[in-house]
mmCIF file of C-alpha atoms in Angstrom:
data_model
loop_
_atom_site.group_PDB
_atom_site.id
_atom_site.type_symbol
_atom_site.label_atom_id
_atom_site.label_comp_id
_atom_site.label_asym_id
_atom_site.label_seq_id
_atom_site.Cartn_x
_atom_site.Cartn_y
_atom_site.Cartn_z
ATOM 1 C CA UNK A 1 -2.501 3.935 -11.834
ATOM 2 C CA UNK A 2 -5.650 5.573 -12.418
ATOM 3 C CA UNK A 3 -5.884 4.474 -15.997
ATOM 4 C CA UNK A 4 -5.395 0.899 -14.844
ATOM 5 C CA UNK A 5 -8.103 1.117 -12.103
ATOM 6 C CA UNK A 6 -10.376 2.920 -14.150
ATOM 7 C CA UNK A 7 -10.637 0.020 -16.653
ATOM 8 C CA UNK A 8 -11.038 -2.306 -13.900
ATOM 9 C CA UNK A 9 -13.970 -0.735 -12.740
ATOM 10 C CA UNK A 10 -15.614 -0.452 -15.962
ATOM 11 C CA UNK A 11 -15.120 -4.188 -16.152
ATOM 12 C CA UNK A 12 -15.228 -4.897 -20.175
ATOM 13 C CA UNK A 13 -12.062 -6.122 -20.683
ATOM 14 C CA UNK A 14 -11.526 -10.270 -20.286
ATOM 15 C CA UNK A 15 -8.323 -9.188 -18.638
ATOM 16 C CA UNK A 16 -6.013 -6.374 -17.507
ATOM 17 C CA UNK A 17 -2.371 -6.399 -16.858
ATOM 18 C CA UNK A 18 -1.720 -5.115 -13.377
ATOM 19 C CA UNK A 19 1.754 -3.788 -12.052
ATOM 20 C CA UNK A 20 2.871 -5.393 -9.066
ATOM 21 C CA UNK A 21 5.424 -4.142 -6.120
ATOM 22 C CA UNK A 22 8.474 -7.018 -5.888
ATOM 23 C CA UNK A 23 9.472 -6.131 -2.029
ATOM 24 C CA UNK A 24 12.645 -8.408 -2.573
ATOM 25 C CA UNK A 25 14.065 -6.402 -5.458
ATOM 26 C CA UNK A 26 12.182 -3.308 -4.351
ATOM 27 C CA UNK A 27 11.086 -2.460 -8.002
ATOM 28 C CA UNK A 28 7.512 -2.034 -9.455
ATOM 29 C CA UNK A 29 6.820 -4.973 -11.940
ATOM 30 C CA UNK A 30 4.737 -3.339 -15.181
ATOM 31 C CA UNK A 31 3.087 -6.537 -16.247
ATOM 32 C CA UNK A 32 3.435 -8.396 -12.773
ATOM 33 C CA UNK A 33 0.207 -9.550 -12.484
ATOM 34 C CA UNK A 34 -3.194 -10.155 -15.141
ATOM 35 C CA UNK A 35 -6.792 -9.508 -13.569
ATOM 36 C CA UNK A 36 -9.846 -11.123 -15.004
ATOM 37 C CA UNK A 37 -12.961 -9.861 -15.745
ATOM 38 C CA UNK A 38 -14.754 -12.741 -13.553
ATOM 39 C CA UNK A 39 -13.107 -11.245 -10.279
ATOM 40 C CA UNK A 40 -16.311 -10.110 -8.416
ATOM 41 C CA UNK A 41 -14.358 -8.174 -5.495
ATOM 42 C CA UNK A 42 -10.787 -6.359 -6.213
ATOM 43 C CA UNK A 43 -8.424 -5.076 -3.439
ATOM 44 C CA UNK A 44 -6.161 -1.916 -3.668
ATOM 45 C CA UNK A 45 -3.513 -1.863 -0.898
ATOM 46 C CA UNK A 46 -0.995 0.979 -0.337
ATOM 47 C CA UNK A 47 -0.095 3.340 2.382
ATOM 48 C CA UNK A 48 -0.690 6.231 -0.068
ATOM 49 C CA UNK A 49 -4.140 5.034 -1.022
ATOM 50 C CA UNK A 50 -5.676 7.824 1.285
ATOM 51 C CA UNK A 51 -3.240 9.817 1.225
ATOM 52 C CA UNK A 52 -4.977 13.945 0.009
ATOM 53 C CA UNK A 53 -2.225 14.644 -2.232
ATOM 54 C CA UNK A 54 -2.165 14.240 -6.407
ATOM 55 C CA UNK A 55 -1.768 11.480 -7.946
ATOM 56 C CA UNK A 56 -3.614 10.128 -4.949
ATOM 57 C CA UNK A 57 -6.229 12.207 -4.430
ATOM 58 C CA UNK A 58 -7.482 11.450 -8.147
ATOM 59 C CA UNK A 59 -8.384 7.546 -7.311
ATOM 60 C CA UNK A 60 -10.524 7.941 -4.514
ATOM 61 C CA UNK A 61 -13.761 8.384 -6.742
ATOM 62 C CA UNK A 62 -12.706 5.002 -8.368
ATOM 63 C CA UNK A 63 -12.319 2.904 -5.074
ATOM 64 C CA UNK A 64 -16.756 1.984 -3.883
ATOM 65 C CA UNK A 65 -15.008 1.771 -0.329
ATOM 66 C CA UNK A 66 -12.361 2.409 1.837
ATOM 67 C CA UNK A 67 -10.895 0.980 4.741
ATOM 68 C CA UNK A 68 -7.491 2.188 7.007
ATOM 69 C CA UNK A 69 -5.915 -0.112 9.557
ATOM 70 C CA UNK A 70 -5.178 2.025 12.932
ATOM 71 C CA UNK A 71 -2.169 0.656 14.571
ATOM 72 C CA UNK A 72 0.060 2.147 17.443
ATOM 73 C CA UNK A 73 3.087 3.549 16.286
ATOM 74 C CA UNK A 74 4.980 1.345 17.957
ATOM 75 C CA UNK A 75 3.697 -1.613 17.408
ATOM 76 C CA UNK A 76 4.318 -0.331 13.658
ATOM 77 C CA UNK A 77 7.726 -0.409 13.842
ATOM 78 C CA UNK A 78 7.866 -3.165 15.812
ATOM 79 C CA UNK A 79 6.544 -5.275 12.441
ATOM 80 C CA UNK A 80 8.629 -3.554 10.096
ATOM 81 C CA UNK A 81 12.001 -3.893 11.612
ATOM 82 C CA UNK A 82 10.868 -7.959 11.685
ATOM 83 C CA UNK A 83 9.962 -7.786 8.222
ATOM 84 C CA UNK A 84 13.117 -6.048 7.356
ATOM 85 C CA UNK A 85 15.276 -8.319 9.432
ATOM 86 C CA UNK A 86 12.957 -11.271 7.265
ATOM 87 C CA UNK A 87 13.534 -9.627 3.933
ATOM 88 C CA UNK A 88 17.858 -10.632 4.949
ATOM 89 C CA UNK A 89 18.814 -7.502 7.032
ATOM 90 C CA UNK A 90 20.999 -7.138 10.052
ATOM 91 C CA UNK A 91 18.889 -5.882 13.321
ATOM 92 C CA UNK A 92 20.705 -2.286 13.120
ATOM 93 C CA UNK A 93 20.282 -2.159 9.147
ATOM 94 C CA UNK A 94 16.202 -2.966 9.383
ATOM 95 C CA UNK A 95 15.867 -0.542 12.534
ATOM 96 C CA UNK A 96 17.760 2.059 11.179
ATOM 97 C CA UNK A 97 15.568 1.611 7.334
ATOM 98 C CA UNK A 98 12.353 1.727 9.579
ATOM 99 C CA UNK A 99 13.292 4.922 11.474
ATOM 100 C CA UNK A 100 14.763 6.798 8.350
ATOM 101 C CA UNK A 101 12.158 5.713 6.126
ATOM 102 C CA UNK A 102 8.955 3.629 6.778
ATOM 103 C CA UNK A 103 8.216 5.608 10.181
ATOM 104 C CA UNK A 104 8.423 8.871 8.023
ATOM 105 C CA UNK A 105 5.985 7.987 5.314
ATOM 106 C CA UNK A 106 3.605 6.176 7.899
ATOM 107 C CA UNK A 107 3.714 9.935 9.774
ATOM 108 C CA UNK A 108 3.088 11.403 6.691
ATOM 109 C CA UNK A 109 0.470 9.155 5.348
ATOM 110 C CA UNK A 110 -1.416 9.629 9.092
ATOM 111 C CA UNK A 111 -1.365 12.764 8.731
ATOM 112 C CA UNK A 112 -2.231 14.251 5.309
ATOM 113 C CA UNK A 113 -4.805 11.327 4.657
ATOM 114 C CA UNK A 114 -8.265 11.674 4.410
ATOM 115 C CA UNK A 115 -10.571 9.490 6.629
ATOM 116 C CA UNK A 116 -11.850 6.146 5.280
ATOM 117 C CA UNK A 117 -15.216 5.155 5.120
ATOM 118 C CA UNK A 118 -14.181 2.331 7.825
ATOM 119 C CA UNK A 119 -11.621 2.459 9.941
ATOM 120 C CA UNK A 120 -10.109 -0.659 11.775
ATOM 121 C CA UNK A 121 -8.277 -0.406 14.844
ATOM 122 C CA UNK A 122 -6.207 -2.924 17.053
#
């Protein structure tokens, strides 16, 4: 990942190959997605993006700014057992997915990340 944003900041390529993250099959895609070199502004969006921890901690001297999104736990889960529950799961399949996994890494990622240089709260 570094590699690949590394060479979009330089900027001297007339396109990249990106990988992109296929929620529906749950699988990174290599080549999912190509980036040209005319793209003035490029966003990076992860829940590990902050997170102070190798491989992570290595691309934060890449990204020019940062921004995290400050939302109540709750309200969290809330949106991720709907988005579950939109991806084709039963209720009790996309709560119990949120609580044994999402709400775990979004604990994790809150708190071993470091602060952004804006932070955006609801």
């Amino acid at each position: 990942m570094a590699a690949v944003l590394g060479r979009l900041k330089q900027n001297t390529e007339a396109e990249i190959v990106v990988p992109v993250f296929d929620r529906k099959l749950e699988i990174s895609r290599a080549g999912g997605r190509l980036i040209s070199k005319d793209k003035a502004l490029l966003l990076v969006e992860g829940n590990y993006q902050l997170l102070d921890q190798q491989p992570w901690a290595a691309l934060r001297p890449i990204y020019d700014l940062t921004v995290s999104l400050n939302v109540l736990l709750a309200d969290l889960e809330k949106r991720l057992v709907q988005r579950w529950k939109d991806y084709g799961l039963d209720p009790i399949a996309a709560r119990k997915r949120v609580l044994d996994n999402d709400l775990e890494n979004a604990k994790l990622v809150e708190s071993l990340s470091v602060v952004a240089d804006f932070t955006l709260t609801e």
